[in-house]
CSV table of C-alpha atoms and ligand atoms in Angstrom, one decimal:
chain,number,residue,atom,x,y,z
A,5,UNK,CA,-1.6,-0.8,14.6
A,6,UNK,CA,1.5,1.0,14.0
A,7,UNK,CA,2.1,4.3,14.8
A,8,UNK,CA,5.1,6.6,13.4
A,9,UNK,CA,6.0,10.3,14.6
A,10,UNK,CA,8.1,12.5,12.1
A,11,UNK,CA,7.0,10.1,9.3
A,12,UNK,CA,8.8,10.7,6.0
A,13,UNK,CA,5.8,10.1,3.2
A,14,UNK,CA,8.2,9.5,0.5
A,15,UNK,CA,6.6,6.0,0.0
A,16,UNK,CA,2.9,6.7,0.6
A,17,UNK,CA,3.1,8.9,-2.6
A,18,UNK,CA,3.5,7.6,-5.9
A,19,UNK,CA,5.4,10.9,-7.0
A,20,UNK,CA,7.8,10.5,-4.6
A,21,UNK,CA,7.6,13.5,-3.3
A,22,UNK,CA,10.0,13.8,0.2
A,23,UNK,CA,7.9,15.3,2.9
A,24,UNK,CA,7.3,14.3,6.6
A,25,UNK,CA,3.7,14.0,8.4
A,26,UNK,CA,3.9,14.9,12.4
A,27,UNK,CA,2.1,11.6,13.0
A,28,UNK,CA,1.4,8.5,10.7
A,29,UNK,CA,-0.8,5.8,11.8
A,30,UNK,CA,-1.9,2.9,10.7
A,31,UNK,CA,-4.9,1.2,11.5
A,32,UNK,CA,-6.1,-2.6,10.6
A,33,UNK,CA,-9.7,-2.3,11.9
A,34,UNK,CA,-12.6,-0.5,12.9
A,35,UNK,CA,-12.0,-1.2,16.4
A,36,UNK,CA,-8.7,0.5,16.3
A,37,UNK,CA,-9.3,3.5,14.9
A,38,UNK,CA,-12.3,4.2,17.2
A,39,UNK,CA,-10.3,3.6,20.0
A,40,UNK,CA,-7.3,5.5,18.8
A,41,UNK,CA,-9.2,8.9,17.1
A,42,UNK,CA,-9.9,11.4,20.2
A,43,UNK,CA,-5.8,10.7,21.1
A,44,UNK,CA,-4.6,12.0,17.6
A,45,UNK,CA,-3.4,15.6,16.5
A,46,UNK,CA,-5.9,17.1,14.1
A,47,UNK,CA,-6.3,17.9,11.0
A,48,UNK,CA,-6.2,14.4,9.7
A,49,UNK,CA,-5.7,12.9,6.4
A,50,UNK,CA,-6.9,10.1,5.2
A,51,UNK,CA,-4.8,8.3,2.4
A,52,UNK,CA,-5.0,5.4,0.4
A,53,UNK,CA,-1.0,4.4,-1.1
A,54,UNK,CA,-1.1,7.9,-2.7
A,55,UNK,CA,-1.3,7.9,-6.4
A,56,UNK,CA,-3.4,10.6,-6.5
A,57,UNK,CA,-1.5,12.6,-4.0
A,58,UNK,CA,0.4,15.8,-4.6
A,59,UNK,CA,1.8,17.2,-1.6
A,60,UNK,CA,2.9,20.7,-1.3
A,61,UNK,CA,4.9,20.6,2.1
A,62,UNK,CA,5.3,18.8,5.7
A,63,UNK,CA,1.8,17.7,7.3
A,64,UNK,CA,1.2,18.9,10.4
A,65,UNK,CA,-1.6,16.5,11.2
A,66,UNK,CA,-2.1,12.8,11.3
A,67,UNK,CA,-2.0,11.0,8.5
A,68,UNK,CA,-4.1,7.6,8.6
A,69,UNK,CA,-3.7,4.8,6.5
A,70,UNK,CA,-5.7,1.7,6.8
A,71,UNK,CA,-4.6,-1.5,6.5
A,72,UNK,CA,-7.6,-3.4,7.3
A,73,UNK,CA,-7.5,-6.7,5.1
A,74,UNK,CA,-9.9,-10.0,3.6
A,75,UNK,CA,-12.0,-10.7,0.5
A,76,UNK,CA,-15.3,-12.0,2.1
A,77,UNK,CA,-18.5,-13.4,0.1
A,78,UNK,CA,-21.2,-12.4,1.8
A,79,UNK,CA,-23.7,-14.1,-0.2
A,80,UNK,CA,-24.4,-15.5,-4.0
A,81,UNK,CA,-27.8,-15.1,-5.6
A,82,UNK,CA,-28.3,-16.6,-8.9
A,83,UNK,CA,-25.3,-15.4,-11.2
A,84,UNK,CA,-24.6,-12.3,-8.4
A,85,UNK,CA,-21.9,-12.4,-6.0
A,86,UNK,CA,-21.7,-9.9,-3.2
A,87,UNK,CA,-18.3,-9.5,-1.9
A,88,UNK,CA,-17.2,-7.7,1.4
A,89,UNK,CA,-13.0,-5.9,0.9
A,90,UNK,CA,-10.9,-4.2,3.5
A,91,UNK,CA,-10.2,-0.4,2.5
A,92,UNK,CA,-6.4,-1.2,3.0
A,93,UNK,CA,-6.5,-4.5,0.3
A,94,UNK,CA,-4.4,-3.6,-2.7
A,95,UNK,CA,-6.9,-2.7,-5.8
A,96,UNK,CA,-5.2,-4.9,-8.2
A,97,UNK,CA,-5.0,-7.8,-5.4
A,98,UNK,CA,-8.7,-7.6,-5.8
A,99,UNK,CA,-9.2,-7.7,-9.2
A,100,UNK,CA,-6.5,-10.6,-9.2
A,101,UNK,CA,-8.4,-12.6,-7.2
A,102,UNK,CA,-12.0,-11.7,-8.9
A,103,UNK,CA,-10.5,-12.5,-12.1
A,104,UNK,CA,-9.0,-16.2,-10.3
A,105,UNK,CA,-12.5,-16.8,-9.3
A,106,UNK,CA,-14.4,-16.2,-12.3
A,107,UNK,CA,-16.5,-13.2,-11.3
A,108,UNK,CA,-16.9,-10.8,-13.4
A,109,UNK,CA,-17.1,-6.7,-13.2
A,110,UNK,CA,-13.6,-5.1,-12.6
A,111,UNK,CA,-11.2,-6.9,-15.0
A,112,UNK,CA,-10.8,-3.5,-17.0
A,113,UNK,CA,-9.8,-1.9,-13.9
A,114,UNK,CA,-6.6,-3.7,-13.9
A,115,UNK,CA,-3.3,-2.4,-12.7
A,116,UNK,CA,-4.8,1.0,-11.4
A,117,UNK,CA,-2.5,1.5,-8.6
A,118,UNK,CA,-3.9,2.1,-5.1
A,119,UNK,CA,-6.2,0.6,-2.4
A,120,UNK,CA,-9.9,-0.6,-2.5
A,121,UNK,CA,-11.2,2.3,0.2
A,122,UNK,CA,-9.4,5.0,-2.0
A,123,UNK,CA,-10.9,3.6,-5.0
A,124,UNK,CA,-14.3,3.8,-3.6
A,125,UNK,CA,-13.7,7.5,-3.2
A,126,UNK,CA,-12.0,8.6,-6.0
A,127,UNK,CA,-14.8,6.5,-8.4
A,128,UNK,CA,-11.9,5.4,-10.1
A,129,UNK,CA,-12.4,4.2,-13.8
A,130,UNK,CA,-10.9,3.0,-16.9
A,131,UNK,CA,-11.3,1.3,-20.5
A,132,UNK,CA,-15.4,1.4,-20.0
A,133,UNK,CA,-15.8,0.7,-16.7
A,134,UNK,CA,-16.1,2.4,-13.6
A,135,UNK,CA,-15.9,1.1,-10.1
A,136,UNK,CA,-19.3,2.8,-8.8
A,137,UNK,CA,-20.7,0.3,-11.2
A,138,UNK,CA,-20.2,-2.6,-9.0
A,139,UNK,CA,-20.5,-0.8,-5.5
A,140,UNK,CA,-23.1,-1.9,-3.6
A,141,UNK,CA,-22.2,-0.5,0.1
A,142,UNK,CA,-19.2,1.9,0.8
A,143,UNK,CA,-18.6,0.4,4.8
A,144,UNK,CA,-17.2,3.8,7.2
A,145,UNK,CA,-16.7,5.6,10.2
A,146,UNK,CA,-17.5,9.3,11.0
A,147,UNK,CA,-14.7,10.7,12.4
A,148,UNK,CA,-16.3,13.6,14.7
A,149,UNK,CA,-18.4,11.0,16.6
A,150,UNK,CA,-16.5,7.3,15.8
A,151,UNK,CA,-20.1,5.7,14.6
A,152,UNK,CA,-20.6,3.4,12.3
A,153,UNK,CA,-21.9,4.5,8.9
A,154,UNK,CA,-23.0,2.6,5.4
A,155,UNK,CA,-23.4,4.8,2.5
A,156,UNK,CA,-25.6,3.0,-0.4
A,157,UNK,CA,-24.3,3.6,-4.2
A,158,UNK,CA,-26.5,6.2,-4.7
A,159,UNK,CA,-25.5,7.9,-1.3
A,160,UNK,CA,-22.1,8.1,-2.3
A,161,UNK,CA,-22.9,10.9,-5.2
A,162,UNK,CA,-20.9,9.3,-7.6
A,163,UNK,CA,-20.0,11.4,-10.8
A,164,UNK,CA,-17.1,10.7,-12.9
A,165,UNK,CA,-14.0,10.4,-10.6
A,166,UNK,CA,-16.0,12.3,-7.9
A,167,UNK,CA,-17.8,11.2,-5.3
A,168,UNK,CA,-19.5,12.6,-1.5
A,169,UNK,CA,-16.7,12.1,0.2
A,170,UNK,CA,-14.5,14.0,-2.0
A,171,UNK,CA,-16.9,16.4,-2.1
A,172,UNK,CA,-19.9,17.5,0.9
A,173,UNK,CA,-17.9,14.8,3.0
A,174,UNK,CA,-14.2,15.4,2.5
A,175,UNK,CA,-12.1,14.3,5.1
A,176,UNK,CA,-15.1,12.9,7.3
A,177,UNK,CA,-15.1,9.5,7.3
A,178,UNK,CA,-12.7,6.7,7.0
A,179,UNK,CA,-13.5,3.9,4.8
A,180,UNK,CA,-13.3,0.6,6.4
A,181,UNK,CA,-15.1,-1.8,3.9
A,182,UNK,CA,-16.4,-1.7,0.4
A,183,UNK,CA,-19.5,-4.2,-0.1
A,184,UNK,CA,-19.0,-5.0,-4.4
A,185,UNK,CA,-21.9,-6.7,-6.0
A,186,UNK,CA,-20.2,-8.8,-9.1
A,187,UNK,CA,-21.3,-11.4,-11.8
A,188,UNK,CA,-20.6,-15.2,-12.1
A,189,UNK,CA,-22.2,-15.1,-15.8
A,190,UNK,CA,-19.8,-13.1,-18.5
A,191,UNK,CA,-20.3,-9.4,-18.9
A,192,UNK,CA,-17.0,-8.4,-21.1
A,193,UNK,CA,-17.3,-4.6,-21.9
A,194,UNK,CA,-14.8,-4.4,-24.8
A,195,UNK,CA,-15.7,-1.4,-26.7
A,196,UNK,CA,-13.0,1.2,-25.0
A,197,UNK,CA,-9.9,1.7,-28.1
A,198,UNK,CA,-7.8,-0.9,-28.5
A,199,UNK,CA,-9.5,-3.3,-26.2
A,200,UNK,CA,-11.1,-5.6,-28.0
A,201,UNK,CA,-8.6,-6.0,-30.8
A,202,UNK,CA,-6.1,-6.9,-28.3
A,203,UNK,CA,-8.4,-9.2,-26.2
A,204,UNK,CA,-9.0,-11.4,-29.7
A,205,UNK,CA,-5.3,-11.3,-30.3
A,206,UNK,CA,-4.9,-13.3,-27.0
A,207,UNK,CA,-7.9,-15.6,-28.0
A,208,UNK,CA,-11.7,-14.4,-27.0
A,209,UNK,CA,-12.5,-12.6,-24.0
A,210,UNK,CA,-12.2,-15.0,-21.1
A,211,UNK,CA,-11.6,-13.0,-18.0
A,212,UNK,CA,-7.6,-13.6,-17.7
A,213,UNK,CA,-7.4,-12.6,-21.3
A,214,UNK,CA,-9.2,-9.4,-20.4
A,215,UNK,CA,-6.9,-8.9,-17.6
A,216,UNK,CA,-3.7,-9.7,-19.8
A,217,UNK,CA,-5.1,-7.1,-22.8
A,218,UNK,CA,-6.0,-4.4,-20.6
A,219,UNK,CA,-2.0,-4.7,-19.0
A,220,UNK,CA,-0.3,-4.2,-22.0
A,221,UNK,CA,-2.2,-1.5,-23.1
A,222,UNK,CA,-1.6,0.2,-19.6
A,223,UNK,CA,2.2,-0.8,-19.7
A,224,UNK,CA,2.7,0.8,-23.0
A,225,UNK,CA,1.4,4.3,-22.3
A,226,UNK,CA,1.6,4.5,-18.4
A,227,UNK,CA,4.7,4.9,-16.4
A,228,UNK,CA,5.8,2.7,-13.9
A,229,UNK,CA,5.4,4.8,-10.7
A,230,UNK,CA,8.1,2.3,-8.8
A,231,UNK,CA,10.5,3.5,-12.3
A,232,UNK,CA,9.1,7.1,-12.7
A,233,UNK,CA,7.4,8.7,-10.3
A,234,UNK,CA,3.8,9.9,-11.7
A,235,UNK,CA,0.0,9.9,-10.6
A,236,UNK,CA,-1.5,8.7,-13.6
A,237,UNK,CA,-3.5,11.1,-15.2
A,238,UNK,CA,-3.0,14.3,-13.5
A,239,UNK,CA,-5.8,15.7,-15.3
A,240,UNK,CA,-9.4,15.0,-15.8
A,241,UNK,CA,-11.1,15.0,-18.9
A,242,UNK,CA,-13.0,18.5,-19.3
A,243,UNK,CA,-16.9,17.6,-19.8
A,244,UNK,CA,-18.5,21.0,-21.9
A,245,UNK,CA,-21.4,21.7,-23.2
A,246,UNK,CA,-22.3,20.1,-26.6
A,247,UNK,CA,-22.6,24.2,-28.3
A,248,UNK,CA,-19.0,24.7,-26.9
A,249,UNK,CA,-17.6,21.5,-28.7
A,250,UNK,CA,-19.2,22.2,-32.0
A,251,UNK,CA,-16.9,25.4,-31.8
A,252,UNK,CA,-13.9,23.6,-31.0
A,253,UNK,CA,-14.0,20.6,-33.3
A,254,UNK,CA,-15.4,23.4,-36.5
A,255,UNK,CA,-11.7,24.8,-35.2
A,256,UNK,CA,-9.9,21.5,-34.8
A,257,UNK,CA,-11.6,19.1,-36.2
A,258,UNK,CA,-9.6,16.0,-35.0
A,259,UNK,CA,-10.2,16.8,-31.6
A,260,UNK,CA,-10.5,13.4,-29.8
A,261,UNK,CA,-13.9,13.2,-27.7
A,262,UNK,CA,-16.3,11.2,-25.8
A,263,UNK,CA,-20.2,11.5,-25.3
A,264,UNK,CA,-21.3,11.9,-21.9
A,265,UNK,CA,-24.2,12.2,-19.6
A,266,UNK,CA,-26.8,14.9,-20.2
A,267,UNK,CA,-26.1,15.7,-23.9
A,268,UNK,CA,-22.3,16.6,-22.8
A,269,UNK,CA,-19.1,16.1,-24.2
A,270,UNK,CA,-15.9,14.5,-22.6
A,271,UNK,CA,-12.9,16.1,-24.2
A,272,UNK,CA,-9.6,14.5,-24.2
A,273,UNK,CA,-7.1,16.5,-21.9
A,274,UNK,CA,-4.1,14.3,-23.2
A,275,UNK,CA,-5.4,15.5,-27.2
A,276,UNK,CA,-5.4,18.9,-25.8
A,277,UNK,CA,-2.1,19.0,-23.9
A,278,UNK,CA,-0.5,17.3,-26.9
A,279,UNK,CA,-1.7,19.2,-29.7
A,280,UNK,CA,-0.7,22.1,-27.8
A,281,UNK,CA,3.0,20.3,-27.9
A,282,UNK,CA,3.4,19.7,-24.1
A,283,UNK,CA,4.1,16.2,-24.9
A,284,UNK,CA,7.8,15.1,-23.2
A,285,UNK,CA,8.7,18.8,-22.3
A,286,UNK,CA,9.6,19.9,-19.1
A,287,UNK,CA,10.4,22.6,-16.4
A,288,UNK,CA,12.9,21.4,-14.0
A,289,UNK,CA,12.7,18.3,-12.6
A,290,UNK,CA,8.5,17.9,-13.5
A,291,UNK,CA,7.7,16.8,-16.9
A,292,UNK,CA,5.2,15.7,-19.3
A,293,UNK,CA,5.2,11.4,-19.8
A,294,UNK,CA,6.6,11.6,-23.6
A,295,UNK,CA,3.9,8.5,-24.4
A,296,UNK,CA,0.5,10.0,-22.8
A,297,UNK,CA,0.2,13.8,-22.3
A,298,UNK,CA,-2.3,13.6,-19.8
A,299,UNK,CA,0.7,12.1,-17.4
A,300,UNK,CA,3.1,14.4,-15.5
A,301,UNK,CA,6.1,12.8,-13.9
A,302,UNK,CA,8.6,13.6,-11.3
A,303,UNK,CA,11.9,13.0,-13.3
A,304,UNK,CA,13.6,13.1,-9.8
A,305,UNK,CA,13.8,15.4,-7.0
A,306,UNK,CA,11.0,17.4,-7.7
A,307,UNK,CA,9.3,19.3,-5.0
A,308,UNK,CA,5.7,19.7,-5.0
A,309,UNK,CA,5.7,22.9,-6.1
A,310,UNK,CA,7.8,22.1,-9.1
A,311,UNK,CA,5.1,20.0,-10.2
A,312,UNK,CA,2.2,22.7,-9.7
A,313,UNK,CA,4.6,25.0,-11.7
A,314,UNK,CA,4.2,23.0,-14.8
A,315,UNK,CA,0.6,21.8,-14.4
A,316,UNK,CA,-0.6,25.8,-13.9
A,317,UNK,CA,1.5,26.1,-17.1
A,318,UNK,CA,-0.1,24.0,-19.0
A,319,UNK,CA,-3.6,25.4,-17.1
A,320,UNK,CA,-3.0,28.6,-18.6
A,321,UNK,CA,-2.0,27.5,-21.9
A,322,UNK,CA,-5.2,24.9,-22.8
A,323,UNK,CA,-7.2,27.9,-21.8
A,324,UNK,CA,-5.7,30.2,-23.8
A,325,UNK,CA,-5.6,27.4,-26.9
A,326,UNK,CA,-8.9,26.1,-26.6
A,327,UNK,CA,-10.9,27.5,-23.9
A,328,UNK,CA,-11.5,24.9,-21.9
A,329,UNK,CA,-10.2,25.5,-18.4
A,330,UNK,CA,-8.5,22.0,-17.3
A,331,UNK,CA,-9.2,20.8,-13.5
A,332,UNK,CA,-6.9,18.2,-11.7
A,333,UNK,CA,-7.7,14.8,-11.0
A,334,UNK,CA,-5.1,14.0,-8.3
A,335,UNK,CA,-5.7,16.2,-4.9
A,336,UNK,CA,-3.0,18.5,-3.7
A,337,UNK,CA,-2.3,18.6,0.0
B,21,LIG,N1,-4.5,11.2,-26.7
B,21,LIG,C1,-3.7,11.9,-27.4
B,21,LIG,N2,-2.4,12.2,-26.9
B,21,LIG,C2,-2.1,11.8,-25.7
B,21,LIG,C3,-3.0,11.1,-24.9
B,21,LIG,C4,-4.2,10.8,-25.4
B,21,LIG,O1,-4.0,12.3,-28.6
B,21,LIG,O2,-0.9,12.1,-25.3
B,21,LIG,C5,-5.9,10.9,-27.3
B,21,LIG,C6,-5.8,9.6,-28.2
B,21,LIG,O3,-6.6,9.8,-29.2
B,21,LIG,C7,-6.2,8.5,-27.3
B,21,LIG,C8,-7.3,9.2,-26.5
B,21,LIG,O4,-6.8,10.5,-26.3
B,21,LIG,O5,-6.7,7.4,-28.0
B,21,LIG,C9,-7.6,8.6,-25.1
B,21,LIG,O6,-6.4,8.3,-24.4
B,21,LIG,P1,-6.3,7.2,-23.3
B,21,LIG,O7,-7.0,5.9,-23.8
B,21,LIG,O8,-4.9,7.1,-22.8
B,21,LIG,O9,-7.3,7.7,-22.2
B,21,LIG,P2,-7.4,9.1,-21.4
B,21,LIG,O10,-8.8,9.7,-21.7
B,21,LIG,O11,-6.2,9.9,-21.7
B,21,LIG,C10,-8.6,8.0,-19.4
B,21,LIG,C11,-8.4,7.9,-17.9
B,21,LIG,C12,-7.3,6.9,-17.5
B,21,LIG,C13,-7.7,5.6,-18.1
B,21,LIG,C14,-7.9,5.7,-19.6
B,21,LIG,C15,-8.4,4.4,-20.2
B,21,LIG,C16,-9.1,10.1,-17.0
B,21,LIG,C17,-8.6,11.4,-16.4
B,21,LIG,N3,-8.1,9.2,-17.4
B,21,LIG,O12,-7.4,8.5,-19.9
B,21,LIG,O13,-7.3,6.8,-16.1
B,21,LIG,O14,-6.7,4.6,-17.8
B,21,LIG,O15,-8.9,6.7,-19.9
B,21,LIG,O16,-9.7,4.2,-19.9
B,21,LIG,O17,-10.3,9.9,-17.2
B,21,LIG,C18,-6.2,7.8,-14.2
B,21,LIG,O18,-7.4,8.2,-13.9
B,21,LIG,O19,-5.2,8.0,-13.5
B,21,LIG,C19,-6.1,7.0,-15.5
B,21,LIG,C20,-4.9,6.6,-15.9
């Protein structure tokens, strides 16, 4: 356990955003944090390493960080795996290893920056996949009482990037383990853009070759938040009604879409955001990623608020374009 007063967060944002917490803790097991919780200063925040962070100003709280650790199988049953992960084990770490091993189900969540407890939260997704697919158990403790509780998959509410505990939940419980349920028989889910063509351009999809593809593409449009500091997308994609698109794409009919559940429609924020010519302007220190709209970065020194400035800017000018009212995908604090 290690425990920091006047704790600069500078590095447990991805942004880079230079703000102190009152108290920082950080906690390798269950154990600890139960004994620890009735000593701290409220309110407390849990965080992951902060890439879908904004802060806003100082936190006058304690801010926990867990750092518990270890990839456990916890049992096999025919071409299943079921594998037990600290909430402080590096989400890419994971996937390294999965993809070492051979089992199959997160490879096109490669290189998403952050830990495995945030991930379980934040449902976070790309190229086809999304990690509630493989959740079996999200492991926690309530934080008004220090019990033990187990949320199921469906228990955890899981929409896209939303789940209870960002929701009903927030700021309840600490995630200590996440129980994944993945394959030993190969499940490749190709069909996301450029995927598959790069896959066969490094030979078949074989796991590592999966891993590799879905890397380059990242590398090519996402910025390097150790280079540039950035959340990834700072948006989500709007989901309207199936009327509403027909309206838009009769107006602009190259808008870039997606189907989703319940006869809706997934818009792309980074189509909207470019075609509304955001792409690599910026005001002040906070711009717009010049290779993926949906990116705003931190071009150095930006405050917070700096950030906020542009992404309200760009609020107000998608609704005004398009009608579509664009809602953030990275938290503010
Ligand atoms: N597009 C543009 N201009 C842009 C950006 C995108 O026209 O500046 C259009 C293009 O047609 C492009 C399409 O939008 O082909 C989709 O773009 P991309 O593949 O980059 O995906 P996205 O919808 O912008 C989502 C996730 C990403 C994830 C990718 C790949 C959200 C909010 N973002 O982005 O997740 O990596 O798909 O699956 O759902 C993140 O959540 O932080 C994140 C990076």
């Amino acid at each position: 356990m290690k425990i920091t007063e006047y704790c600069s967060l500078a590095r447990y944002n991805t942004f880079g955003i230079d703000v102190t917490a009152d108290c920082m803790v950080e906690w390798a097991s269950a154990d600890e944090l139960i004994a620890l919780l009735p000593e701290l200063k409220r309110p407390l925040l849990m965080i992951g390493s902060g890439s879908n962070l904004l802060f806003t100003g100082n936190f006058h709280g304690t801010v926990l960080h867990s750092t518990v650790d270890g990839i456990d199988v916890i049992a096999e049953q025919g071409s299943q795996i079921t594998v037990r992960v600290g909430s402080g084990v590096k989400w890419d770490d994971f996937v390294a290893y999965a993809v070492l091993n051979g089992w199959w189900g997160i490879e096109n969540l490669t290189g998403i920056p952050g830990e495995v407890g945030a991930a379980a939260v934040q449902n976070i997704g790309a190229y086809g996949v999304e990690v509630k697919d493989v959740i079996d158990t999200v492991q926690t403790i309530r934080l008004s009482d220090c019990t033990r509780c187990d949320f199921s998959n469906a228990e955890c509410g899981y929409g896209y990037r939303q789940s209870i505990f960002k929701n009903e939940l927030k700021g309840q419980y600490a995630v200590t383990h996440v129980i994944f349920r993945l394959s030993l028989t190969p499940q490749p889910k190709l069909e996301y853009g450029a995927l598959e063509h790069e896959v066969a351009r490094l030979g078949g999809p074989a796991l590592a070759n999966i891993r590799s593809a879905v890397r380059t593409i990242r590398e090519s449009k996402l910025p390097d938040p150790a280079v540039l500091g950035n959340a990834g997308s700072f948006f989500m994609n709007p989901v309207i009604p199936a009327a509403q698109f027909e309206r838009l794409k009769s107006e602009f009919p190259d808008v870039v879409s997606f189907p989703a559940d319940n006869g809706m429609v997934k818009v792309s924020a980074g189509w909207l955001i470019d075609r509304a010519g955001w792409k690599g302007r910026s005001i002040g220190p906070a711009a717009v990623y010049e290779r993926q709209a949906l990116v705003l970065v931190n071009r150095g020194g930006a405050t917070g608020s700096d950030i906020i400035r542009l992404a309200d800017a760009i609020i107000k000018d998608i609704e005004e374009k398009f009608g579509i009212t664009l809602k953030t995908e990275v938290n503010y604090i």
